[in-house]
mmCIF file with all atom_site columns, C-alpha atoms in Angstrom:
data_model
loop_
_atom_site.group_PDB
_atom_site.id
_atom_site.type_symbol
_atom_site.label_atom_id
_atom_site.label_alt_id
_atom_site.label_comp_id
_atom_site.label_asym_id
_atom_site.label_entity_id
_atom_site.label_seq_id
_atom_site.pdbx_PDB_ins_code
_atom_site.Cartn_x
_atom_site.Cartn_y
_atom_site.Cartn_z
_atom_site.occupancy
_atom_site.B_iso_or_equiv
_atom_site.pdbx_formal_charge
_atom_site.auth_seq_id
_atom_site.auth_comp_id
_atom_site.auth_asym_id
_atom_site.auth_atom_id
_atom_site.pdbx_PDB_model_num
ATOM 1   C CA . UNK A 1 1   ? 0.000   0.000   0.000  1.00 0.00 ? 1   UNK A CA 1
ATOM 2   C CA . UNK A 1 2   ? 3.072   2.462   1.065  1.00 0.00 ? 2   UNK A CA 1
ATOM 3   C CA . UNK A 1 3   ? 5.407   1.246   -1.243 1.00 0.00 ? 3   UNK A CA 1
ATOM 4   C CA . UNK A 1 4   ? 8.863   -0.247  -0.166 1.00 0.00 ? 4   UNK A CA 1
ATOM 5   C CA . UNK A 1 5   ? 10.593  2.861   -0.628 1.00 0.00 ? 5   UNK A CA 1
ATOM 6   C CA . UNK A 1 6   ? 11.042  3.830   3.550  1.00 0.00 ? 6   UNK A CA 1
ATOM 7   C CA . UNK A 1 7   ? 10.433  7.187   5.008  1.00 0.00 ? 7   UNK A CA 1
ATOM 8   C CA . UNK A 1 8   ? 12.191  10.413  4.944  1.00 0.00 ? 8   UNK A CA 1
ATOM 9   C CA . UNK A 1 9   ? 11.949  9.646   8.789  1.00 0.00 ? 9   UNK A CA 1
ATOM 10  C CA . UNK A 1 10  ? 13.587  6.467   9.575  1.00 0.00 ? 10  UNK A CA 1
ATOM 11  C CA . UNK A 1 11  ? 16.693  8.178   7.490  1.00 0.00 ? 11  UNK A CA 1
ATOM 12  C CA . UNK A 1 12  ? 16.507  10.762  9.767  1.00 0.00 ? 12  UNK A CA 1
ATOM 13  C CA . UNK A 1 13  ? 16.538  8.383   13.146 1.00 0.00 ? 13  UNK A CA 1
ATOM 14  C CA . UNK A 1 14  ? 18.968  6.145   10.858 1.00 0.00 ? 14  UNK A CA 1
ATOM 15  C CA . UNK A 1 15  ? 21.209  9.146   11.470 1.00 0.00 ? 15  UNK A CA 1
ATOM 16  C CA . UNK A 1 16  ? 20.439  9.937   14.652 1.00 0.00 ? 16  UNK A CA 1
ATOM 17  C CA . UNK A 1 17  ? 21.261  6.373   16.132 1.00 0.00 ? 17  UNK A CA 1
ATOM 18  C CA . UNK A 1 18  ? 24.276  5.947   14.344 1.00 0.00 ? 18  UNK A CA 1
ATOM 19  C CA . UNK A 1 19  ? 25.321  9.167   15.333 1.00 0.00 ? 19  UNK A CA 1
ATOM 20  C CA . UNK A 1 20  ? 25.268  7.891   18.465 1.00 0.00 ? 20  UNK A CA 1
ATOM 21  C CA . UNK A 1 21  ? 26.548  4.912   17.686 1.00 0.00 ? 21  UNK A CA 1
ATOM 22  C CA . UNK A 1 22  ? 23.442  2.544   18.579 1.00 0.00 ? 22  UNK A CA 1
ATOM 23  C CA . UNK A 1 23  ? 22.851  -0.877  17.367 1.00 0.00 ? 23  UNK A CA 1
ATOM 24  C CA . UNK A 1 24  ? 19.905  -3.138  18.676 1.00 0.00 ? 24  UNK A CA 1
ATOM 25  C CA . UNK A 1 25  ? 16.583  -1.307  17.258 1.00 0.00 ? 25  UNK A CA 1
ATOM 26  C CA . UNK A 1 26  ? 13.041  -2.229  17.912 1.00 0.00 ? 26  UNK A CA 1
ATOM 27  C CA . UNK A 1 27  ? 10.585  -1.196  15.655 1.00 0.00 ? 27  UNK A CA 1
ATOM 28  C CA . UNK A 1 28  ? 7.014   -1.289  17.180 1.00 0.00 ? 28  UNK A CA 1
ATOM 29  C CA . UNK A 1 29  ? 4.338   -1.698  14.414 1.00 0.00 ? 29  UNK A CA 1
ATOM 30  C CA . UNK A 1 30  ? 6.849   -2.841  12.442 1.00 0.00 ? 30  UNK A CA 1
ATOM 31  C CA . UNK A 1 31  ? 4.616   -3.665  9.464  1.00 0.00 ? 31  UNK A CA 1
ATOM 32  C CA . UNK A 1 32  ? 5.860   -4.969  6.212  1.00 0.00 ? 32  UNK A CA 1
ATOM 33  C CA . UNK A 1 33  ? 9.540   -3.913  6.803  1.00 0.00 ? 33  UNK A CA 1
ATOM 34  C CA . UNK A 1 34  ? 9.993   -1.026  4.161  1.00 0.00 ? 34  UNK A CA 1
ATOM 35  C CA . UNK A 1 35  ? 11.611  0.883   7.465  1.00 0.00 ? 35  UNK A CA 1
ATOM 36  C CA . UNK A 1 36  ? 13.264  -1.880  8.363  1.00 0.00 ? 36  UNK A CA 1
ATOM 37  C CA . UNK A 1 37  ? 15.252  -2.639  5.672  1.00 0.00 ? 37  UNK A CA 1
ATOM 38  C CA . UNK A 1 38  ? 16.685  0.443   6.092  1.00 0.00 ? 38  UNK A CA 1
ATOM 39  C CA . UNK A 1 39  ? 18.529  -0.065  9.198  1.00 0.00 ? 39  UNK A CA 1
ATOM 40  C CA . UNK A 1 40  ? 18.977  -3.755  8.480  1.00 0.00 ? 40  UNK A CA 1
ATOM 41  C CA . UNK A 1 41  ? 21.048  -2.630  5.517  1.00 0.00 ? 41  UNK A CA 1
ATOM 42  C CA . UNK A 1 42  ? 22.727  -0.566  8.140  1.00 0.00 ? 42  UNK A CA 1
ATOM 43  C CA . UNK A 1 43  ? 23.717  -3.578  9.871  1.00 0.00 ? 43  UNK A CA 1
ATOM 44  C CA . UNK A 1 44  ? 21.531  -3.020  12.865 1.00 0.00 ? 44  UNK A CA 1
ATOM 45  C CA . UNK A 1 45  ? 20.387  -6.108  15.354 1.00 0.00 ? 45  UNK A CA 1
ATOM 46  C CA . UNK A 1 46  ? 16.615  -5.288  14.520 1.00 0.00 ? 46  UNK A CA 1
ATOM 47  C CA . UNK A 1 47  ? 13.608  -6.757  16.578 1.00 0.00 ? 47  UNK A CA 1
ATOM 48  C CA . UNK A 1 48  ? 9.691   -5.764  15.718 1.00 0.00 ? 48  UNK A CA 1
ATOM 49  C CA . UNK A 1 49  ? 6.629   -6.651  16.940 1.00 0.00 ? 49  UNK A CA 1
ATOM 50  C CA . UNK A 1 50  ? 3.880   -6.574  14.317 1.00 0.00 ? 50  UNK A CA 1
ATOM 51  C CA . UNK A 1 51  ? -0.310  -7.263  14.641 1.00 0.00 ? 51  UNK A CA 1
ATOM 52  C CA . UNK A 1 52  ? -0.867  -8.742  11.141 1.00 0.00 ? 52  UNK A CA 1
ATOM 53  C CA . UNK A 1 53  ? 0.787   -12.208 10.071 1.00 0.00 ? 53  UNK A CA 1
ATOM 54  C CA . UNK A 1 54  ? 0.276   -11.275 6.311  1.00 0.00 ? 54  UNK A CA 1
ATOM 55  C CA . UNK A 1 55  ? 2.601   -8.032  7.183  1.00 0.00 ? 55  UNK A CA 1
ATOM 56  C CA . UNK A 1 56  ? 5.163   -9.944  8.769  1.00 0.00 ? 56  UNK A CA 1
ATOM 57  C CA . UNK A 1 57  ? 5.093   -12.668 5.889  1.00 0.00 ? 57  UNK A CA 1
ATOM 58  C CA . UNK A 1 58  ? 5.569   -9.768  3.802  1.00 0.00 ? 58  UNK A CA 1
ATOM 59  C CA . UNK A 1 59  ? 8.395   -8.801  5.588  1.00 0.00 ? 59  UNK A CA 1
ATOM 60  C CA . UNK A 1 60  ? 10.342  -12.100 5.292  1.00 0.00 ? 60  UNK A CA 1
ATOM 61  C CA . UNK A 1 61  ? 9.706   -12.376 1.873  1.00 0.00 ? 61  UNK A CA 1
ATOM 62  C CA . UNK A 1 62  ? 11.457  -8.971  1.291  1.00 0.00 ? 62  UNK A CA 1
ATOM 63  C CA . UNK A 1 63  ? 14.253  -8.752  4.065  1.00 0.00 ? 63  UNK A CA 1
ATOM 64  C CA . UNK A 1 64  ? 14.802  -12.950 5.170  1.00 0.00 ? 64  UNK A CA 1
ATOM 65  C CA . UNK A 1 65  ? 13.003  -15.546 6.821  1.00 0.00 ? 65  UNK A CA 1
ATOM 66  C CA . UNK A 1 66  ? 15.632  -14.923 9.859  1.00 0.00 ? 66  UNK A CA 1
ATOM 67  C CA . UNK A 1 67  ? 14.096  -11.474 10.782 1.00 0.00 ? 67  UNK A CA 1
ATOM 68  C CA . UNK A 1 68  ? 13.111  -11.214 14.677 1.00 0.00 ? 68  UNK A CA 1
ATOM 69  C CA . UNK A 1 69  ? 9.483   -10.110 14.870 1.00 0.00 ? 69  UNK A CA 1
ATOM 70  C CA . UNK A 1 70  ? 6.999   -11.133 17.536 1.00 0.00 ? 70  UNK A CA 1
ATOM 71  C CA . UNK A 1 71  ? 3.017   -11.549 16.543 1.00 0.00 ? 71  UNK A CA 1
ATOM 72  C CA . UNK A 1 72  ? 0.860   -9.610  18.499 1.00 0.00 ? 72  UNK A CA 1
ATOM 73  C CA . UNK A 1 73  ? -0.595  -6.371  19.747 1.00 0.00 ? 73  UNK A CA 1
ATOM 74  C CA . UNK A 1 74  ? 1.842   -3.147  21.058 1.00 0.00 ? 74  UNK A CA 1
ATOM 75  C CA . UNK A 1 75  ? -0.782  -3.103  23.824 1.00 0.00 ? 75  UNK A CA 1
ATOM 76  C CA . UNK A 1 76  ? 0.758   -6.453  24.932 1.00 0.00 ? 76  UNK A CA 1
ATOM 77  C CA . UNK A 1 77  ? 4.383   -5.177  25.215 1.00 0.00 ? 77  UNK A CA 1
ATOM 78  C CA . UNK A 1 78  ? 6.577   -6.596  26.275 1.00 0.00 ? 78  UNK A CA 1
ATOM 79  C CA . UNK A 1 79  ? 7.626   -9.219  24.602 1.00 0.00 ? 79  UNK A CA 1
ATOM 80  C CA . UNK A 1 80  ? 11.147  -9.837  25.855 1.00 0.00 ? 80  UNK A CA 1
ATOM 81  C CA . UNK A 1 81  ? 13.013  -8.485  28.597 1.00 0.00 ? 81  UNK A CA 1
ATOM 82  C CA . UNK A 1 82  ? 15.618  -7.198  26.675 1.00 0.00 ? 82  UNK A CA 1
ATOM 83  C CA . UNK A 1 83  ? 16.864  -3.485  26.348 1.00 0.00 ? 83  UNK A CA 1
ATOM 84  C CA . UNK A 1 84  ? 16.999  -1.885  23.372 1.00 0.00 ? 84  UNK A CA 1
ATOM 85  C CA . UNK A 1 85  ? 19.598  0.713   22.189 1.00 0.00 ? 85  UNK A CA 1
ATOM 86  C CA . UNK A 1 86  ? 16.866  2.581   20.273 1.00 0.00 ? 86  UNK A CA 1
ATOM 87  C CA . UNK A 1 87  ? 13.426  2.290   19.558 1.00 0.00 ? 87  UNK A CA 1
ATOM 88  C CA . UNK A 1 88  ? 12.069  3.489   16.008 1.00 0.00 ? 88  UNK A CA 1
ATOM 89  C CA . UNK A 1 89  ? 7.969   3.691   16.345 1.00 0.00 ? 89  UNK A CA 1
ATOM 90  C CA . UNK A 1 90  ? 6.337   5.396   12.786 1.00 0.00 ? 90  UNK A CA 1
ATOM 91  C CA . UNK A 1 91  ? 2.582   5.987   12.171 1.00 0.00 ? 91  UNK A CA 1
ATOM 92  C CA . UNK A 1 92  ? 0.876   3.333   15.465 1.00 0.00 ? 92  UNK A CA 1
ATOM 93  C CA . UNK A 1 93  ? 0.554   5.627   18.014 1.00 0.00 ? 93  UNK A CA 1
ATOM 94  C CA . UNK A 1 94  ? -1.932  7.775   16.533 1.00 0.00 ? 94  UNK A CA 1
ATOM 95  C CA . UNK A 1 95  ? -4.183  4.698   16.006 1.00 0.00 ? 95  UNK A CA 1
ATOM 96  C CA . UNK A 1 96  ? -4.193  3.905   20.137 1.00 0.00 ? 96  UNK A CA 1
ATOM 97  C CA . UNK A 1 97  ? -6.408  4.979   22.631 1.00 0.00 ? 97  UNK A CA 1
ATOM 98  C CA . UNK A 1 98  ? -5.681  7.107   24.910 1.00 0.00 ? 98  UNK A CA 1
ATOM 99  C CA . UNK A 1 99  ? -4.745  4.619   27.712 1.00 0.00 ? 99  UNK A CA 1
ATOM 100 C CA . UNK A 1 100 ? -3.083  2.531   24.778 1.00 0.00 ? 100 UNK A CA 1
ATOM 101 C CA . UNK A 1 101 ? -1.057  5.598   23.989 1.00 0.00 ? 101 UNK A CA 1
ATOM 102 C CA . UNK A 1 102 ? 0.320   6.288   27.600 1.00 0.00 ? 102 UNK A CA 1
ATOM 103 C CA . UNK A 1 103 ? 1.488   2.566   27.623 1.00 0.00 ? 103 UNK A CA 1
ATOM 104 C CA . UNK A 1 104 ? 2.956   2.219   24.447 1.00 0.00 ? 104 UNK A CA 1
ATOM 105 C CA . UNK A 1 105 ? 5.663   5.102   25.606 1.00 0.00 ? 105 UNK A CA 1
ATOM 106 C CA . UNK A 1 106 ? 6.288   3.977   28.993 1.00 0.00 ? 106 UNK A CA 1
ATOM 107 C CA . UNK A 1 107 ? 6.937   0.039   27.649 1.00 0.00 ? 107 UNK A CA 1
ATOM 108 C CA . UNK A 1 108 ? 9.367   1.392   24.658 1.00 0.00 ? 108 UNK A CA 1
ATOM 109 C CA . UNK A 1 109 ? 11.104  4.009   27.702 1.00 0.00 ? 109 UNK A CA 1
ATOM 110 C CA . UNK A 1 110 ? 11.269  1.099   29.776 1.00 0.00 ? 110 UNK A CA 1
ATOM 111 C CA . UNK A 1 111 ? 12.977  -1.288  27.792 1.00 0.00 ? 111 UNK A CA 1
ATOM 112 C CA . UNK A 1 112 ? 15.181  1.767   26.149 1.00 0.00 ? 112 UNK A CA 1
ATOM 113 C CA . UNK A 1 113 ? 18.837  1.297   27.674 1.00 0.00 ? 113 UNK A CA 1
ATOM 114 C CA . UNK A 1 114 ? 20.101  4.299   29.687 1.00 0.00 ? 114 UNK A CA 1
ATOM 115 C CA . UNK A 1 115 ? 21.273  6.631   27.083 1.00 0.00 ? 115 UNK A CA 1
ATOM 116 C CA . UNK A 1 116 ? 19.171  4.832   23.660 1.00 0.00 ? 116 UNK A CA 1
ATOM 117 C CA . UNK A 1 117 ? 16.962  7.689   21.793 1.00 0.00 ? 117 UNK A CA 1
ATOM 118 C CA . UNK A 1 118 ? 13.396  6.481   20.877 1.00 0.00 ? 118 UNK A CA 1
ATOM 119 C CA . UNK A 1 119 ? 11.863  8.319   17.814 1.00 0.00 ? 119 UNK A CA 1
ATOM 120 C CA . UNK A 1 120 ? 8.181   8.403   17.344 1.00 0.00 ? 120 UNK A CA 1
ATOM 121 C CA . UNK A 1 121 ? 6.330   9.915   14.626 1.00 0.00 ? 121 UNK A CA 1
ATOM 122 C CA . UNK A 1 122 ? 2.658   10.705  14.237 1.00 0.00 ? 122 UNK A CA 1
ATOM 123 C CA . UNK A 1 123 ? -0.035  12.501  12.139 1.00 0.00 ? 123 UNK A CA 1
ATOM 124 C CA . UNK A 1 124 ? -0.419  16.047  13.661 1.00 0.00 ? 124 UNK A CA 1
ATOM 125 C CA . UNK A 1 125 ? -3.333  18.576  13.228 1.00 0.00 ? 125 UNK A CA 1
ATOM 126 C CA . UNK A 1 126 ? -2.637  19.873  9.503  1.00 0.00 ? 126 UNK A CA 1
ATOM 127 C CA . UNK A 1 127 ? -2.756  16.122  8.738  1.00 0.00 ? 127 UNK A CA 1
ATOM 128 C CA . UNK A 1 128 ? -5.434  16.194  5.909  1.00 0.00 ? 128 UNK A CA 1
ATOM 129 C CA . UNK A 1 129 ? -7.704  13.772  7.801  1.00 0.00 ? 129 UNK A CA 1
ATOM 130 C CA . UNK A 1 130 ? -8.270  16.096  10.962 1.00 0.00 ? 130 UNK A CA 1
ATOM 131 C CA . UNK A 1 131 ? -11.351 17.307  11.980 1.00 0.00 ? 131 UNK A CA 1
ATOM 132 C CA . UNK A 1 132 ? -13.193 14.794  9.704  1.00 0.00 ? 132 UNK A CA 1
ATOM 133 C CA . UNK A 1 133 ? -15.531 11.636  9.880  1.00 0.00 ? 133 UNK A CA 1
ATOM 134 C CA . UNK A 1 134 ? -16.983 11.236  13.717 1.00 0.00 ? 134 UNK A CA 1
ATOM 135 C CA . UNK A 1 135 ? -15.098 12.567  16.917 1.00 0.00 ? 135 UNK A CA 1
ATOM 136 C CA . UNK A 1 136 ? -14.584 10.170  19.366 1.00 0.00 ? 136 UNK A CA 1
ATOM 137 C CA . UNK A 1 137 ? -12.735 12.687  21.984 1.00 0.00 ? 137 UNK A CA 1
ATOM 138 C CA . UNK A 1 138 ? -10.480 15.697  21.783 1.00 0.00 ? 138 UNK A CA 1
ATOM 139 C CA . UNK A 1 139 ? -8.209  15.252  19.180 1.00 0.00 ? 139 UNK A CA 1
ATOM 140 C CA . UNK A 1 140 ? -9.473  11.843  18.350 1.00 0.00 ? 140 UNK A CA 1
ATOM 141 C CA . UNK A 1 141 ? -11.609 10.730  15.172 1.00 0.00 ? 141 UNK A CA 1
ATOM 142 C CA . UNK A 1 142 ? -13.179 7.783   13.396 1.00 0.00 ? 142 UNK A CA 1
ATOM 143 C CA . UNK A 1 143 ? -11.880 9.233   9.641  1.00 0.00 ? 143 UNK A CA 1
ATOM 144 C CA . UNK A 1 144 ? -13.058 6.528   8.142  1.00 0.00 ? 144 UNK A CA 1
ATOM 145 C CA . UNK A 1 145 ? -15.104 2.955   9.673  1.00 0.00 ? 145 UNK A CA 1
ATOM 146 C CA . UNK A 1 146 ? -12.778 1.660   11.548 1.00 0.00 ? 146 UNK A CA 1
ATOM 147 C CA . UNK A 1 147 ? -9.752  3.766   11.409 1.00 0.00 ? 147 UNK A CA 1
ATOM 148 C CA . UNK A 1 148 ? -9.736  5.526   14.435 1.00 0.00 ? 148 UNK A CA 1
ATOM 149 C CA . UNK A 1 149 ? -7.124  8.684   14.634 1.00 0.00 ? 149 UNK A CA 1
ATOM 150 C CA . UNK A 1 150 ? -5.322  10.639  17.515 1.00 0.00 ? 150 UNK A CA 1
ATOM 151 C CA . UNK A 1 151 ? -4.147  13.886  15.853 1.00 0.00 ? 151 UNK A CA 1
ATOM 152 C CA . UNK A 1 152 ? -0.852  15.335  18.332 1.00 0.00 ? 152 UNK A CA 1
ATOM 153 C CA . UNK A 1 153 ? 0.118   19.119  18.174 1.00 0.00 ? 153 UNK A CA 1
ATOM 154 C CA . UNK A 1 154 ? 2.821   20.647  20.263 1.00 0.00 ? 154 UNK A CA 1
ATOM 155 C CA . UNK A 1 155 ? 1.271   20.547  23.998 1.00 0.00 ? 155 UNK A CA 1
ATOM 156 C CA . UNK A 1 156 ? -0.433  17.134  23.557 1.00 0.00 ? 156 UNK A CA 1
ATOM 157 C CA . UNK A 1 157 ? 4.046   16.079  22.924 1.00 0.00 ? 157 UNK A CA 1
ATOM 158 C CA . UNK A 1 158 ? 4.783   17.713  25.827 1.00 0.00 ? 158 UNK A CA 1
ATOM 159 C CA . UNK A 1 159 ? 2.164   16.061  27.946 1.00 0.00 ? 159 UNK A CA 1
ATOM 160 C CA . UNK A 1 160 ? 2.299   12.530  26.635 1.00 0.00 ? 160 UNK A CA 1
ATOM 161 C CA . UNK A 1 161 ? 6.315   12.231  26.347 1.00 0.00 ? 161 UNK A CA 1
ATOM 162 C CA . UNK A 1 162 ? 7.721   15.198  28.883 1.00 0.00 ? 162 UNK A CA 1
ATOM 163 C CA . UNK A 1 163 ? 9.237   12.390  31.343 1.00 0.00 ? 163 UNK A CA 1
ATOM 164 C CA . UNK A 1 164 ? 9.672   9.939   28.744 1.00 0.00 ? 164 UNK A CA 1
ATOM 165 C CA . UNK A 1 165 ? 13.244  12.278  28.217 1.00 0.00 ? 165 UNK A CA 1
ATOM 166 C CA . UNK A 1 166 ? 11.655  14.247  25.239 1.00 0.00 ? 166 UNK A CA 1
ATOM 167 C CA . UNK A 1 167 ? 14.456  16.611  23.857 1.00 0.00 ? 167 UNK A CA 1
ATOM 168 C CA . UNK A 1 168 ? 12.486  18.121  20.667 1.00 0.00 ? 168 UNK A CA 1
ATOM 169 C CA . UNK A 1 169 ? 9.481   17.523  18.311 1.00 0.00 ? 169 UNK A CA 1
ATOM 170 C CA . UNK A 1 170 ? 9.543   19.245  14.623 1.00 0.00 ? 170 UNK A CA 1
ATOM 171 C CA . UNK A 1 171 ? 6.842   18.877  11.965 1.00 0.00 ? 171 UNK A CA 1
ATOM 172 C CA . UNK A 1 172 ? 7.830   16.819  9.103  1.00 0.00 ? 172 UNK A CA 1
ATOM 173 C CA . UNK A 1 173 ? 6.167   16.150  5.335  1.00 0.00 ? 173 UNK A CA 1
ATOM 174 C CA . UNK A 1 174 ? 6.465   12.893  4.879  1.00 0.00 ? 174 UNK A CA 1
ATOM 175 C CA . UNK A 1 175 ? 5.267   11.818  1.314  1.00 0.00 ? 175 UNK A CA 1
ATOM 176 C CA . UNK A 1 176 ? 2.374   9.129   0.967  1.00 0.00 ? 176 UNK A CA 1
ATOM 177 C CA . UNK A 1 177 ? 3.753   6.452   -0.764 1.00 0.00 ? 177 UNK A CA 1
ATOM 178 C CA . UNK A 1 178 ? 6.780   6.182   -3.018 1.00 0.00 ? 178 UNK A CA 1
ATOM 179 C CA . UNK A 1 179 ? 5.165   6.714   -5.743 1.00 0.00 ? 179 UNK A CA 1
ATOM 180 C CA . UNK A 1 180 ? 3.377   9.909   -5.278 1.00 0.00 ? 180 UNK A CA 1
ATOM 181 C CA . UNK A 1 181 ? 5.601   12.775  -3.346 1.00 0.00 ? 181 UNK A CA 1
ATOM 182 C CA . UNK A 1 182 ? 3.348   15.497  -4.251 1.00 0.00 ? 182 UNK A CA 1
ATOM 183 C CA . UNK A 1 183 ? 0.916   14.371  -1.684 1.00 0.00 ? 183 UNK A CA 1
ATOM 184 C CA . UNK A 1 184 ? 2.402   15.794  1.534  1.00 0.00 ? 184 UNK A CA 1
ATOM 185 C CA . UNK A 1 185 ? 1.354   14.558  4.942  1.00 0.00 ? 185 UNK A CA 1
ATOM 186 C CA . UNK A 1 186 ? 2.043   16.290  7.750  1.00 0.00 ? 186 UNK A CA 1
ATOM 187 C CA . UNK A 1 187 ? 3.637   14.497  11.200 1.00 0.00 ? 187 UNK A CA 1
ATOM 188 C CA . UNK A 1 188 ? 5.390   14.982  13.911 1.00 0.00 ? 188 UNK A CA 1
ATOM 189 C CA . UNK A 1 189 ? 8.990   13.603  14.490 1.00 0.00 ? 189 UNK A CA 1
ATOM 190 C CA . UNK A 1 190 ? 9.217   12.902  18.082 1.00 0.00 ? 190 UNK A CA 1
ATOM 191 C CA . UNK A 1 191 ? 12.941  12.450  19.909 1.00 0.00 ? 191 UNK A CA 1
ATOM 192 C CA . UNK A 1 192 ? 13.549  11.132  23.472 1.00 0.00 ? 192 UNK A CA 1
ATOM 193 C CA . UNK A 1 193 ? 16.753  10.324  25.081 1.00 0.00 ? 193 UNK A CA 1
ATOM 194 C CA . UNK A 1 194 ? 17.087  7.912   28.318 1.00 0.00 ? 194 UNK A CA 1
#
């Protein structure tokens, strides 16, 4: 649906983490692996966790059969007690509840190594979608049956990731798919440190 082309975003945490020299990744909604690849090509030790089996089949077929990604629901982390040097989590936290949100950032902060960066990114309020379809709570709409969307803006960062060790937020354009860059969305590129 997105292409296999990855994001403008995971290059940008691609440079951040080796910047700082950071290995083991996990990659929460990892998906079908098109951000993945990119820091396996990097030679990173990546683990995901991913909801849909045909995603993760996907995944293998494009980046091995050896890749390390557990079935099931964010809202179950964790999976493993290990600590990760960095965490990479694009476009899932919008789609959690509220409660769902809170946890998803304190279980990737928790098993974030003292010193590991964890990037998030998700849709913010000039995101096309906002404002439309049903609204559920603040901030929070059913754009479409089924897809249920938490739209962040600048105080909303603050609140949910101020003592996860947030050091900035910027708005970024990320393009839809690969195929089409005029189509702009807009998110937010979220940094914390450990």
């Amino acid at each position: 649906m997105w292409g296999f082309e990855s994001t403008h975003s995971a290059a940008a945490a691609l440079a951040l983490f080796r910047e700082n020299s950071l290995q083991k990744i996990l990659i929460p909604g990892f998906g079908y692996g098109r951000n993945a690849r990119l820091f396996i090509d990097d030679g990173f030790d990546v683990t995901g966790i991913e909801i849909s089996e045909t995603a993760i089949a996907l995944a293998k077929k494009h980046s091995g059969e050896n890749l390390k990604v557990y079935h099931g629901s964010v809202v179950d982390m964790p999976f493993d007690q290990v600590l990760y040097d960095s965490v990479f989590c694009y476009a899932l936290i919008h789609l959690l509840n509220s409660r769902e949100r809170v946890k998803l950032i304190r279980d990737c902060f928790s098993q974030l190594r003292q010193g590991g960066y964890m990037v998030f990114v998700t849709v913010s309020k000039d995101y096309p979608t906002y404002g439309r379809g049903r609204q559920l709570s603040k901030d929070r709409f059913e754009t479409m049956p089924g897809v249920n969307l938490y739209f962040y803006d600048p105080d909303t960062i603050r609140r949910d990731f101020g003592k996860y060790g947030l050091v900035d937020f910027v708005r970024i354009d990320e393009a839809a798919n690969s195929t089409d860059h005029k189509l702009s969305l807009k998110f937010w590129y979220i940094v914390c440190r450990k």
